[in-house]
Amino acid sequence: MDNQIYKVTLNMYDLSQGMAKQFSPMFLGKQIDAIWHTGIVVYGKEYFFGGGICAQAPKTTIYGYPIEERELGETEIPQSTFEEFLRSISSNYTMEKYDLFKNNCNNFTNECAQFLVGKGIPENITGLPQEFLNTQLGQMLKPVIEQITNKQASDQTEHFNYLNNQELQALQNFQNINPQIINQQQPQPQLNVPLTQTVKAAQQPQQQPQQIDTNVIPIEDSESYFCLIESSPQCIIDFYTEWCGPCKTIKPLFHKLSLENPHINFYSVNIEKVREIADSLQVTSIPTFITYQNGQQKDRWTGGQHHMLTNNIQKLQ
């Protein structure tokens, strides 16, 4: 009998990449923090609804890196029992039965959470569609959205043909919940480019990246991170990703402050490139900032609030 305890975590992604939080008050008349996509992480895998029930290594899906990882609890249910449960509900979670308001990725993770830990995911996530519909804009768009989501499967397949190659490849690489293929390695397509085309591309002038005035130093490995922390009297680290909306919004201020405060060392960590640092420091939301003084952590906060960054920099004066 399997008496092992398994931690259950909810990975939370913002499909709007920060735009919902920024523009929802203007267009909806109320604050919506994110357009949530969620996945359940348990048994070393992330389970989610994406054109069917899928499973991949955590944080490796096409949705990028989660902006928050929320612990839901623990379960004693074995993986085999859980995946048998998934097979029993798989007919409810197909591309044909997807519904933006009633049967989406968050409905799936909510059902999984109830099975695993006896309670659902946060109501602000499952209630987001209704929250949107309750706005004036939501009422105006409801008939249009329902018309789109009620299309036949053949129409949906036709629409998917307009996805770019990367999205198509990502969809093809999804691992459906099936004991025969769940751990199967997906073959990679061979791309054959004529030599003349390669030479022609190489002859094109390379566009130079825009130069930014900054004293921010990127950290690219965990060993460097801890050495720099120990050797810096005062420093601040920005944990970010390239696709994160709030990260992009606060980036210019972070660079500006690095020039205005030469006595403070400014560092940045792209957590998609150096995940071991984020994992060791339990960075579960982005952007996250940490300040250190003489090797000791002083302040830590998340979010792209300009005043928080400015105030905590002033504390290092």
Short mmCIF file of C-alpha atoms in Angstrom, two decimals:
data_model
loop_
_atom_site.label_atom_id
_atom_site.label_comp_id
_atom_site.label_asym_id
_atom_site.label_seq_id
_atom_site.Cartn_x
_atom_site.Cartn_y
_atom_site.Cartn_z
CA MET A 1 0.00 0.00 0.00
CA ASP A 2 1.32 3.44 -0.95
CA ASN A 3 1.45 5.69 2.15
CA GLN A 4 3.64 8.35 0.59
CA ILE A 5 2.65 12.00 0.96
CA TYR A 6 2.66 14.17 -2.17
CA LYS A 7 2.62 17.96 -2.25
CA VAL A 8 -0.01 19.50 -4.53
CA THR A 9 0.72 22.91 -6.06
CA LEU A 10 -1.23 25.19 -8.38
CA ASN A 11 0.88 26.84 -11.08
CA MET A 12 -0.72 30.15 -12.08
CA TYR A 13 -0.01 31.88 -15.40
CA ASP A 14 -1.24 35.24 -16.69
CA LEU A 15 -2.29 34.80 -20.32
CA SER A 16 -2.52 38.58 -20.70
CA GLN A 17 1.12 39.02 -19.59
CA GLY A 18 0.21 41.87 -17.27
CA MET A 19 -2.16 43.69 -19.59
CA ALA A 20 -5.33 42.66 -17.72
CA LYS A 21 -4.15 44.31 -14.53
CA GLN A 22 -2.99 47.40 -16.38
CA PHE A 23 -5.99 48.01 -18.63
CA SER A 24 -8.98 46.34 -16.94
CA PRO A 25 -9.95 49.42 -14.87
CA MET A 26 -10.09 51.47 -18.07
CA PHE A 27 -12.10 49.01 -20.16
CA LEU A 28 -14.07 47.05 -17.57
CA GLY A 29 -14.49 49.60 -14.81
CA LYS A 30 -12.92 47.24 -12.27
CA GLN A 31 -9.55 45.67 -11.47
CA ILE A 32 -8.83 42.19 -12.84
CA ASP A 33 -5.39 41.00 -11.79
CA ALA A 34 -4.81 38.46 -14.56
CA ILE A 35 -6.36 36.21 -17.18
CA TRP A 36 -5.56 32.97 -15.43
CA HIS A 37 -4.38 29.68 -16.86
CA THR A 38 -3.61 27.08 -14.20
CA GLY A 39 -2.00 23.67 -13.95
CA ILE A 40 -1.88 21.13 -11.11
CA VAL A 41 1.62 20.04 -10.08
CA VAL A 42 1.90 16.68 -8.32
CA TYR A 43 4.04 13.52 -8.68
CA GLY A 44 6.70 15.60 -10.45
CA LYS A 45 4.36 16.49 -13.34
CA GLU A 46 2.16 19.40 -14.30
CA TYR A 47 -1.34 18.39 -15.40
CA PHE A 48 -3.47 20.83 -17.39
CA PHE A 49 -6.27 21.14 -19.93
CA GLY A 50 -4.86 22.10 -23.32
CA GLY A 51 -6.66 20.55 -26.28
CA GLY A 52 -7.24 17.54 -23.98
CA ILE A 53 -5.82 16.49 -20.62
CA CYS A 54 -2.05 16.90 -20.78
CA ALA A 55 0.97 16.27 -18.59
CA GLN A 56 4.48 17.68 -18.85
CA ALA A 57 7.41 18.44 -16.61
CA PRO A 58 6.49 21.42 -14.40
CA LYS A 59 7.10 24.88 -15.87
CA THR A 60 7.91 23.56 -19.36
CA THR A 61 4.57 24.21 -21.08
CA ILE A 62 3.94 26.80 -23.79
CA TYR A 63 2.47 29.10 -21.14
CA GLY A 64 5.95 30.05 -19.95
CA TYR A 65 6.92 30.42 -16.30
CA PRO A 66 4.16 30.76 -13.68
CA ILE A 67 3.81 34.14 -12.03
CA GLU A 68 2.71 32.37 -8.85
CA GLU A 69 2.91 28.88 -7.38
CA ARG A 70 0.29 28.31 -4.69
CA GLU A 71 0.42 25.30 -2.38
CA LEU A 72 -2.97 23.59 -2.18
CA GLY A 73 -2.07 20.93 0.37
CA GLU A 74 -0.92 17.33 0.44
CA THR A 75 -2.41 14.06 -0.76
CA GLU A 76 -1.88 10.37 -0.07
CA ILE A 77 -3.57 9.38 -3.33
CA PRO A 78 -1.13 7.37 -5.51
CA GLN A 79 -0.28 8.60 -8.98
CA SER A 80 -1.89 5.54 -10.58
CA THR A 81 -5.19 6.29 -8.84
CA PHE A 82 -5.09 9.94 -9.86
CA GLU A 83 -4.36 9.14 -13.49
CA GLU A 84 -7.17 6.59 -13.48
CA PHE A 85 -9.40 9.43 -12.27
CA LEU A 86 -8.13 11.59 -15.14
CA ARG A 87 -8.99 8.90 -17.66
CA SER A 88 -12.47 8.70 -16.17
CA ILE A 89 -13.08 12.43 -16.74
CA SER A 90 -11.09 12.78 -19.97
CA SER A 91 -14.24 12.77 -22.12
CA ASN A 92 -15.31 15.99 -20.37
CA TYR A 93 -12.09 17.79 -21.26
CA THR A 94 -11.65 17.68 -25.01
CA MET A 95 -11.15 20.40 -27.59
CA GLU A 96 -14.75 19.95 -28.70
CA LYS A 97 -16.11 20.48 -25.18
CA TYR A 98 -13.94 23.46 -24.29
CA ASP A 99 -16.04 26.42 -23.18
CA LEU A 100 -14.45 29.72 -22.20
CA PHE A 101 -16.94 30.31 -19.40
CA LYS A 102 -18.05 26.87 -18.22
CA ASN A 103 -15.40 24.28 -19.10
CA ASN A 104 -11.90 25.72 -19.24
CA CYS A 105 -8.45 24.96 -17.84
CA ASN A 106 -9.37 26.34 -14.42
CA ASN A 107 -12.47 24.14 -14.18
CA PHE A 108 -10.18 21.19 -14.83
CA THR A 109 -7.64 22.11 -12.14
CA ASN A 110 -10.48 22.84 -9.73
CA GLU A 111 -11.86 19.32 -10.22
CA CYS A 112 -8.39 17.83 -9.80
CA ALA A 113 -7.76 19.79 -6.61
CA GLN A 114 -11.05 18.62 -5.11
CA PHE A 115 -10.10 15.02 -5.87
CA LEU A 116 -6.56 15.32 -4.49
CA VAL A 117 -6.91 17.56 -1.43
CA GLY A 118 -10.65 17.85 -0.88
CA LYS A 119 -10.95 21.52 -1.80
CA GLY A 120 -10.96 23.55 -4.98
CA ILE A 121 -8.66 26.25 -6.30
CA PRO A 122 -9.21 29.91 -5.27
CA GLU A 123 -12.63 31.26 -6.21
CA ASN A 124 -11.18 34.42 -7.72
CA ILE A 125 -9.76 32.18 -10.48
CA THR A 126 -12.79 30.00 -11.16
CA GLY A 127 -15.10 33.00 -10.86
CA LEU A 128 -13.19 35.18 -13.32
CA PRO A 129 -15.42 34.41 -16.36
CA GLN A 130 -18.57 35.36 -14.45
CA GLU A 131 -16.81 38.42 -13.06
CA PHE A 132 -16.06 39.50 -16.62
CA LEU A 133 -19.62 38.78 -17.78
CA ASN A 134 -20.99 40.97 -15.00
CA THR A 135 -19.28 44.01 -16.50
CA GLN A 136 -20.89 46.16 -19.17
CA LEU A 137 -18.28 45.14 -21.73
CA GLY A 138 -18.78 41.48 -20.82
CA GLN A 139 -22.51 41.70 -21.50
CA MET A 140 -21.82 43.33 -24.86
CA LEU A 141 -19.31 40.66 -25.91
CA LYS A 142 -21.10 37.62 -24.47
CA PRO A 143 -23.09 36.75 -27.66
CA VAL A 144 -19.97 37.03 -29.81
CA ILE A 145 -17.86 34.90 -27.47
CA GLU A 146 -20.56 32.25 -27.15
CA GLN A 147 -20.85 32.06 -30.92
CA ILE A 148 -17.11 31.47 -31.20
CA THR A 149 -16.90 28.86 -28.42
CA ASN A 150 -19.92 26.94 -29.74
CA LYS A 151 -18.37 26.25 -33.14
CA GLN A 152 -18.06 22.66 -34.29
CA ALA A 153 -14.81 20.73 -33.84
CA SER A 154 -14.09 20.93 -37.57
CA ASP A 155 -14.22 24.69 -37.41
CA GLN A 156 -11.93 24.68 -34.39
CA THR A 157 -9.42 22.53 -36.24
CA GLU A 158 -9.52 24.92 -39.17
CA HIS A 159 -8.84 27.87 -36.86
CA PHE A 160 -5.86 26.07 -35.36
CA ASN A 161 -4.27 25.95 -38.82
CA TYR A 162 -3.66 29.66 -38.52
CA LEU A 163 -1.41 29.23 -35.50
CA ASN A 164 2.24 29.91 -36.13
CA ASN A 165 4.67 27.03 -36.44
CA GLN A 166 5.90 27.29 -32.87
CA GLU A 167 2.40 27.05 -31.44
CA LEU A 168 1.57 24.13 -33.71
CA GLN A 169 4.71 22.30 -32.66
CA ALA A 170 3.92 22.95 -29.00
CA LEU A 171 0.42 21.55 -29.46
CA GLN A 172 1.85 18.48 -31.18
CA ASN A 173 4.25 17.93 -28.28
CA PHE A 174 1.51 17.84 -25.65
CA GLN A 175 1.53 14.51 -23.82
CA ASN A 176 -2.02 13.24 -23.41
CA ILE A 177 -2.95 11.37 -20.26
CA ASN A 178 -2.51 7.88 -21.57
CA PRO A 179 -0.36 5.28 -19.78
CA GLN A 180 1.16 4.19 -23.09
CA ILE A 181 2.41 7.61 -24.19
CA ILE A 182 2.61 9.75 -21.05
CA ASN A 183 6.41 9.43 -20.88
CA GLN A 184 7.00 8.96 -24.59
CA GLN A 185 9.62 11.20 -26.18
CA GLN A 186 8.12 13.23 -29.00
CA PRO A 187 10.10 13.20 -32.29
CA GLN A 188 11.51 16.53 -33.39
CA PRO A 189 10.88 17.63 -37.00
CA GLN A 190 13.83 17.94 -39.36
CA LEU A 191 14.06 21.34 -41.00
CA ASN A 192 16.00 21.30 -44.27
CA VAL A 193 17.07 24.75 -45.47
CA PRO A 194 18.79 25.10 -48.86
CA LEU A 195 22.43 26.17 -48.57
CA THR A 196 21.85 29.14 -50.87
CA GLN A 197 19.09 30.36 -48.62
CA THR A 198 21.36 30.02 -45.58
CA VAL A 199 24.13 32.01 -47.28
CA LYS A 200 21.68 34.69 -48.35
CA ALA A 201 20.39 35.02 -44.80
CA ALA A 202 23.93 35.26 -43.46
CA GLN A 203 24.68 38.11 -45.85
CA GLN A 204 21.83 40.21 -44.49
CA PRO A 205 23.02 43.01 -42.19
CA GLN A 206 22.48 42.14 -38.56
CA GLN A 207 20.22 44.48 -36.65
CA GLN A 208 22.05 45.80 -33.62
CA PRO A 209 20.18 45.54 -30.31
CA GLN A 210 19.21 48.81 -28.73
CA GLN A 211 21.77 49.93 -26.19
CA ILE A 212 20.49 50.76 -22.71
CA ASP A 213 22.38 52.92 -20.25
CA THR A 214 22.58 50.76 -17.17
CA ASN A 215 24.76 49.43 -14.39
CA VAL A 216 22.66 46.28 -14.03
CA ILE A 217 24.73 43.10 -14.19
CA PRO A 218 22.97 39.88 -15.30
CA ILE A 219 23.68 36.77 -13.21
CA GLU A 220 23.82 33.60 -15.27
CA ASP A 221 24.68 30.85 -12.78
CA SER A 222 23.98 30.05 -9.14
CA GLU A 223 27.64 30.03 -8.11
CA SER A 224 28.08 33.61 -9.30
CA TYR A 225 24.89 34.64 -7.53
CA PHE A 226 26.01 33.64 -4.06
CA CYS A 227 29.57 34.92 -4.59
CA LEU A 228 28.27 38.33 -5.64
CA ILE A 229 25.88 38.52 -2.70
CA GLU A 230 28.67 37.77 -0.24
CA SER A 231 31.06 40.27 -1.82
CA SER A 232 28.59 43.16 -2.25
CA PRO A 233 28.14 45.55 0.70
CA GLN A 234 24.77 46.59 -0.73
CA CYS A 235 22.91 45.07 -3.64
CA ILE A 236 19.50 44.40 -5.16
CA ILE A 237 18.42 41.54 -7.42
CA ASP A 238 15.57 41.61 -9.93
CA PHE A 239 14.07 38.18 -10.73
CA TYR A 240 12.20 38.39 -14.04
CA THR A 241 11.28 36.76 -17.35
CA GLU A 242 11.29 38.27 -20.83
CA TRP A 243 7.54 37.77 -21.34
CA CYS A 244 6.33 39.09 -17.96
CA GLY A 245 4.31 42.31 -18.41
CA PRO A 246 5.01 43.85 -14.96
CA CYS A 247 8.69 42.93 -15.37
CA LYS A 248 8.84 44.93 -18.59
CA THR A 249 6.98 47.85 -17.03
CA ILE A 250 9.40 48.31 -14.13
CA LYS A 251 12.58 47.48 -16.05
CA PRO A 252 13.34 51.09 -17.18
CA LEU A 253 13.10 52.35 -13.59
CA PHE A 254 15.38 49.56 -12.37
CA HIS A 255 18.02 50.54 -14.94
CA LYS A 256 17.60 54.24 -14.14
CA LEU A 257 18.09 53.63 -10.42
CA SER A 258 21.22 51.60 -11.14
CA LEU A 259 22.77 54.71 -12.70
CA GLU A 260 21.61 57.01 -9.92
CA ASN A 261 22.93 54.76 -7.12
CA PRO A 262 26.48 53.69 -8.05
CA HIS A 263 27.19 52.65 -4.45
CA ILE A 264 24.60 49.84 -4.79
CA ASN A 265 25.19 46.79 -6.97
CA PHE A 266 22.22 46.05 -9.23
CA TYR A 267 21.81 42.48 -10.51
CA SER A 268 19.18 40.71 -12.62
CA VAL A 269 18.26 37.03 -12.86
CA ASN A 270 16.21 35.62 -15.74
CA ILE A 271 14.57 32.74 -13.91
CA GLU A 272 13.89 30.86 -17.13
CA LYS A 273 17.63 30.64 -17.75
CA VAL A 274 18.77 30.11 -14.15
CA ARG A 275 15.89 28.25 -12.55
CA GLU A 276 18.01 26.72 -9.82
CA ILE A 277 18.47 30.15 -8.23
CA ALA A 278 14.74 30.85 -8.22
CA ASP A 279 14.00 27.40 -6.82
CA SER A 280 16.61 27.65 -4.07
CA LEU A 281 15.25 31.04 -2.98
CA GLN A 282 11.61 29.93 -3.41
CA VAL A 283 10.85 32.68 -5.90
CA THR A 284 7.29 31.83 -6.95
CA SER A 285 6.10 35.18 -8.35
CA ILE A 286 7.61 37.66 -10.77
CA PRO A 287 8.93 40.21 -10.68
CA THR A 288 10.52 39.54 -7.29
CA PHE A 289 13.12 41.87 -5.80
CA ILE A 290 15.53 41.07 -2.96
CA THR A 291 17.91 43.54 -1.31
CA TYR A 292 20.99 42.48 0.64
CA GLN A 293 23.26 44.35 3.02
CA ASN A 294 26.61 42.82 3.96
CA GLY A 295 25.46 39.44 2.68
CA GLN A 296 22.24 39.44 4.72
CA GLN A 297 18.79 39.72 3.19
CA LYS A 298 17.19 43.05 4.06
CA ASP A 299 13.93 43.30 2.10
CA ARG A 300 11.98 41.12 -0.30
CA TRP A 301 8.82 41.92 -2.27
CA THR A 302 6.97 41.01 -5.44
CA GLY A 303 5.21 43.07 -8.08
CA GLY A 304 5.97 46.00 -10.35
CA GLN A 305 5.07 48.84 -7.99
CA HIS A 306 7.47 51.72 -8.66
CA HIS A 307 7.17 53.19 -5.17
CA MET A 308 8.14 49.88 -3.55
CA LEU A 309 11.31 49.69 -5.61
CA THR A 310 12.23 53.32 -4.96
CA ASN A 311 11.52 53.15 -1.22
CA ASN A 312 13.53 49.97 -0.69
CA ILE A 313 16.46 51.39 -2.63
CA GLN A 314 16.39 54.39 -0.30
CA LYS A 315 16.65 52.04 2.68
CA LEU A 316 20.06 50.98 1.37
CA GLN A 317 21.41 54.55 1.44
#
